[in-house]
mmCIF file of C-alpha atoms in Angstrom:
data_model
loop_
_atom_site.group_PDB
_atom_site.id
_atom_site.type_symbol
_atom_site.label_atom_id
_atom_site.label_comp_id
_atom_site.label_asym_id
_atom_site.label_seq_id
_atom_site.Cartn_x
_atom_site.Cartn_y
_atom_site.Cartn_z
ATOM 1 C CA MET A 1473 1.054 1.333 16.113
ATOM 2 C CA GLN A 1474 1.407 1.818 19.857
ATOM 3 C CA SER A 1475 -2.345 2.174 20.214
ATOM 4 C CA GLN A 1476 -4.916 -0.296 21.467
ATOM 5 C CA TYR A 1477 -6.371 -0.066 17.953
ATOM 6 C CA TRP A 1478 -3.335 -1.543 16.174
ATOM 7 C CA LYS A 1479 -4.878 -5.043 16.085
ATOM 8 C CA ASP A 1480 -7.782 -3.649 14.026
ATOM 9 C CA SER A 1481 -5.831 -1.192 11.860
ATOM 10 C CA ALA A 1482 -5.151 -0.943 8.170
ATOM 11 C CA ILE A 1483 -3.066 2.013 7.064
ATOM 12 C CA PHE A 1484 -2.833 2.799 3.360
ATOM 13 C CA ILE A 1485 -0.188 5.219 2.091
ATOM 14 C CA VAL A 1486 -0.908 6.280 -1.467
ATOM 15 C CA TRP A 1487 0.601 8.904 -3.746
ATOM 16 C CA ASP A 1488 -2.133 10.649 -5.699
ATOM 17 C CA ASP A 1489 0.208 12.438 -8.087
ATOM 18 C CA TRP A 1490 3.616 10.901 -8.413
ATOM 19 C CA GLY A 1491 5.018 13.732 -10.568
ATOM 20 C CA GLY A 1492 6.304 11.647 -13.435
ATOM 21 C CA PHE A 1493 5.630 12.017 -17.130
ATOM 22 C CA TYR A 1494 6.221 8.516 -18.396
ATOM 23 C CA ASP A 1495 4.883 5.056 -17.701
ATOM 24 C CA HIS A 1496 5.603 2.188 -20.086
ATOM 25 C CA VAL A 1497 2.165 0.680 -19.283
ATOM 26 C CA PRO A 1498 -0.767 2.536 -20.847
ATOM 27 C CA PRO A 1499 -3.547 3.369 -18.362
ATOM 28 C CA PRO A 1500 -6.546 1.046 -18.732
ATOM 29 C CA MET A 1501 -9.809 2.525 -19.961
ATOM 30 C CA VAL A 1502 -12.300 1.361 -17.313
ATOM 31 C CA ASP A 1503 -14.854 4.025 -18.181
ATOM 32 C CA GLN A 1504 -15.041 7.326 -20.094
ATOM 33 C CA TYR A 1505 -12.307 8.806 -17.862
ATOM 34 C CA GLY A 1506 -9.946 5.834 -17.705
ATOM 35 C CA LEU A 1507 -7.261 5.463 -15.094
ATOM 36 C CA GLY A 1508 -4.194 7.658 -14.834
ATOM 37 C CA LEU A 1509 -0.561 6.714 -14.548
ATOM 38 C CA ARG A 1510 0.255 4.037 -11.981
ATOM 39 C CA VAL A 1511 1.114 5.210 -8.469
ATOM 40 C CA PRO A 1512 2.709 3.290 -5.582
ATOM 41 C CA ALA A 1513 0.821 2.310 -2.450
ATOM 42 C CA LEU A 1514 1.762 0.758 0.878
ATOM 43 C CA LEU A 1515 -0.432 -1.310 3.170
ATOM 44 C CA ILE A 1516 0.518 -1.403 6.853
ATOM 45 C CA SER A 1517 -1.493 -3.766 9.026
ATOM 46 C CA PRO A 1518 -0.953 -6.646 11.430
ATOM 47 C CA TYR A 1519 -2.708 -8.787 8.790
ATOM 48 C CA ALA A 1520 -0.918 -7.497 5.678
ATOM 49 C CA ARG A 1521 0.923 -10.214 3.808
ATOM 50 C CA GLN A 1522 4.567 -10.174 4.832
ATOM 51 C CA ASP A 1523 7.350 -9.785 2.222
ATOM 52 C CA TYR A 1524 4.756 -9.452 -0.538
ATOM 53 C CA VAL A 1525 4.421 -7.188 -3.553
ATOM 54 C CA SER A 1526 1.049 -7.204 -5.300
ATOM 55 C CA HIS A 1527 0.660 -6.446 -8.993
ATOM 56 C CA ARG A 1528 -3.140 -6.436 -9.029
ATOM 57 C CA LEU A 1529 -4.830 -3.496 -10.697
ATOM 58 C CA TYR A 1530 -6.238 -1.118 -8.111
ATOM 59 C CA GLU A 1531 -7.600 2.397 -8.316
ATOM 60 C CA PHE A 1532 -8.815 4.961 -5.829
ATOM 61 C CA SER A 1533 -12.302 3.393 -5.878
ATOM 62 C CA SER A 1534 -10.719 0.210 -4.526
ATOM 63 C CA PHE A 1535 -10.712 1.743 -1.048
ATOM 64 C CA LEU A 1536 -14.478 2.210 -1.282
ATOM 65 C CA THR A 1537 -14.877 -1.336 -2.619
ATOM 66 C CA LEU A 1538 -12.966 -2.680 0.394
ATOM 67 C CA ILE A 1539 -15.317 -0.853 2.782
ATOM 68 C CA GLU A 1540 -18.394 -1.969 0.850
ATOM 69 C CA ASP A 1541 -17.229 -5.597 0.890
ATOM 70 C CA GLN A 1542 -16.264 -5.495 4.564
ATOM 71 C CA PHE A 1543 -19.595 -4.117 5.746
ATOM 72 C CA GLY A 1544 -21.926 -5.699 3.166
ATOM 73 C CA LEU A 1545 -22.851 -2.395 1.517
ATOM 74 C CA LYS A 1546 -24.079 -1.878 -2.035
ATOM 75 C CA ALA A 1547 -21.776 -0.200 -4.526
ATOM 76 C CA LEU A 1548 -22.372 3.518 -4.946
ATOM 77 C CA THR A 1549 -21.308 3.692 -8.610
ATOM 78 C CA ASN A 1550 -20.261 1.413 -11.447
ATOM 79 C CA ARG A 1551 -16.675 2.495 -10.802
ATOM 80 C CA ASP A 1552 -16.503 0.959 -7.316
ATOM 81 C CA LEU A 1553 -18.703 -1.949 -8.407
ATOM 82 C CA ASN A 1554 -15.998 -2.960 -10.912
ATOM 83 C CA ALA A 1555 -12.911 -1.985 -8.900
ATOM 84 C CA ASN A 1556 -10.747 -4.686 -7.306
ATOM 85 C CA SER A 1557 -10.984 -4.741 -3.520
ATOM 86 C CA PHE A 1558 -7.860 -4.503 -1.359
ATOM 87 C CA GLY A 1559 -9.358 -7.305 0.744
ATOM 88 C CA VAL A 1560 -7.220 -9.971 -0.950
ATOM 89 C CA GLU A 1561 -4.038 -8.234 0.249
ATOM 90 C CA PHE A 1562 -4.780 -9.255 3.840
ATOM 91 C CA ASP A 1563 -4.044 -12.646 5.363
ATOM 92 C CA PHE A 1564 -6.483 -13.076 8.254
ATOM 93 C CA SER A 1565 -5.379 -16.672 8.774
ATOM 94 C CA GLN A 1566 -1.957 -15.530 10.025
ATOM 95 C CA THR A 1567 -1.216 -14.577 13.594
ATOM 96 C CA PRO A 1568 -1.419 -10.777 13.739
ATOM 97 C CA ARG A 1569 2.056 -9.278 13.725
ATOM 98 C CA SER A 1570 3.194 -7.048 16.553
ATOM 99 C CA PRO A 1571 3.882 -3.435 15.692
ATOM 100 C CA LEU A 1572 7.376 -2.562 14.535
ATOM 101 C CA VAL A 1573 8.150 0.728 16.226
ATOM 102 C CA LEU A 1574 11.493 2.209 15.269
ATOM 103 C CA ASP A 1575 13.415 4.784 17.266
ATOM 104 C CA PRO A 1576 14.234 7.608 14.813
ATOM 105 C CA ASN A 1577 17.239 8.556 16.916
ATOM 106 C CA ASN A 1578 18.666 5.028 16.886
ATOM 107 C CA PRO A 1579 17.640 3.245 13.669
ATOM 108 C CA PRO A 1580 18.600 -0.417 13.226
ATOM 109 C CA ALA A 1581 21.571 -1.200 11.034
ATOM 110 C CA TRP A 1582 20.465 -2.112 7.531
ATOM 111 C CA THR A 1583 22.158 -5.134 6.049
ATOM 112 C CA THR A 1584 21.323 -7.352 3.131
ATOM 113 C CA SER A 1585 20.553 -10.134 5.626
ATOM 114 C CA THR A 1586 17.752 -7.996 7.177
ATOM 115 C CA VAL A 1587 15.441 -8.782 4.259
ATOM 116 C CA THR A 1588 16.332 -11.601 1.939
ATOM 117 C CA SER A 1589 13.454 -11.830 -0.497
ATOM 118 C CA VAL A 1590 10.121 -10.371 -1.446
ATOM 119 C CA THR A 1591 7.229 -12.441 -2.785
ATOM 120 C CA THR A 1592 5.645 -11.134 -5.962
ATOM 121 C CA THR A 1593 2.537 -12.158 -7.842
ATOM 122 C CA GLN A 1594 3.639 -11.285 -11.330
ATOM 123 C CA SER A 1595 6.934 -12.999 -12.161
ATOM 124 C CA THR A 1596 7.349 -16.693 -12.803
ATOM 125 C CA SER A 1597 9.875 -16.759 -9.971
ATOM 126 C CA SER A 1598 8.377 -16.516 -6.493
ATOM 127 C CA THR A 1599 11.104 -14.284 -5.083
ATOM 128 C CA VAL A 1600 13.153 -11.281 -6.063
ATOM 129 C CA ASN A 1601 16.650 -11.013 -4.597
ATOM 130 C CA ILE A 1602 16.774 -7.850 -2.537
ATOM 131 C CA ASP A 1603 20.527 -7.620 -3.112
ATOM 132 C CA SER A 1604 19.785 -6.666 -6.728
ATOM 133 C CA VAL A 1605 18.151 -3.427 -5.565
ATOM 134 C CA PRO A 1606 20.753 -0.731 -4.885
ATOM 135 C CA LEU A 1607 20.708 0.794 -1.419
ATOM 136 C CA PRO A 1608 20.076 4.357 -2.738
ATOM 137 C CA ALA A 1609 16.723 3.190 -4.140
ATOM 138 C CA TRP A 1610 15.736 1.919 -0.699
ATOM 139 C CA ALA A 1611 16.906 5.129 0.920
ATOM 140 C CA LEU A 1612 14.868 7.140 -1.594
ATOM 141 C CA LEU A 1613 11.770 5.028 -0.873
ATOM 142 C CA VAL A 1614 12.120 5.528 2.872
ATOM 143 C CA GLY A 1615 12.547 9.287 2.348
ATOM 144 C CA ALA A 1616 9.477 9.436 0.095
ATOM 145 C CA ILE A 1617 7.398 7.563 2.664
ATOM 146 C CA GLY A 1618 8.440 10.025 5.336
ATOM 147 C CA VAL A 1619 7.547 13.019 3.179
ATOM 148 C CA ALA A 1620 4.165 11.535 2.216
ATOM 149 C CA ALA A 1621 3.325 10.647 5.822
ATOM 150 C CA ALA A 1622 4.325 14.117 7.032
ATOM 151 C CA ALA A 1623 2.165 15.727 4.321
ATOM 152 C CA MET A 1624 -0.851 13.615 5.294
ATOM 153 C CA ILE A 1625 -0.419 14.426 8.999
ATOM 154 C CA ALA A 1626 -0.099 18.127 8.193
ATOM 155 C CA ALA A 1627 -3.202 18.046 5.984
ATOM 156 C CA LEU A 1628 -5.160 16.269 8.715
ATOM 157 C CA ALA A 1629 -4.056 18.833 11.309
ATOM 158 C CA VAL A 1630 -5.088 21.699 9.041
ATOM 159 C CA SER A 1631 -8.489 20.128 8.279
ATOM 160 C CA LYS A 1632 -9.197 19.559 11.990
ATOM 161 C CA ARG A 1633 -8.480 23.238 12.743
ATOM 162 C CA GLY A 1634 -10.761 24.512 10.008
#
């Protein structure tokens, strides 16, 4: 985020295997293989919609679909041809947000007034009260993000050495 490239960046954090054994939503059958259990994903970008939670159906081919759409390329397979593109999750009409760089040795105090609501696309209500989410769930999410990011950085470092 402290790079000259921030203004053109889109960072996706995705868990390939979330380790669970139950999902109350059956995976859709998009082809002979179908999709697996749902996994969380985060989009970090100066153009990502702020305070927004998307409930659109995406899959791992959606990354390829985004690239194909962005650069006017033909789909490689039927899977990416039919996958939803992440392109709708960006708001290019907004002023690009500055990077939020946190000091790990001096984190900001978290209060319920820090974030008041999150926009969602699925419920009939446009906001979800953040106070209804217990703090341990937020702490767990932040910890999981840190572990996933560390694992990706370690994997990248190992692949660059090899």
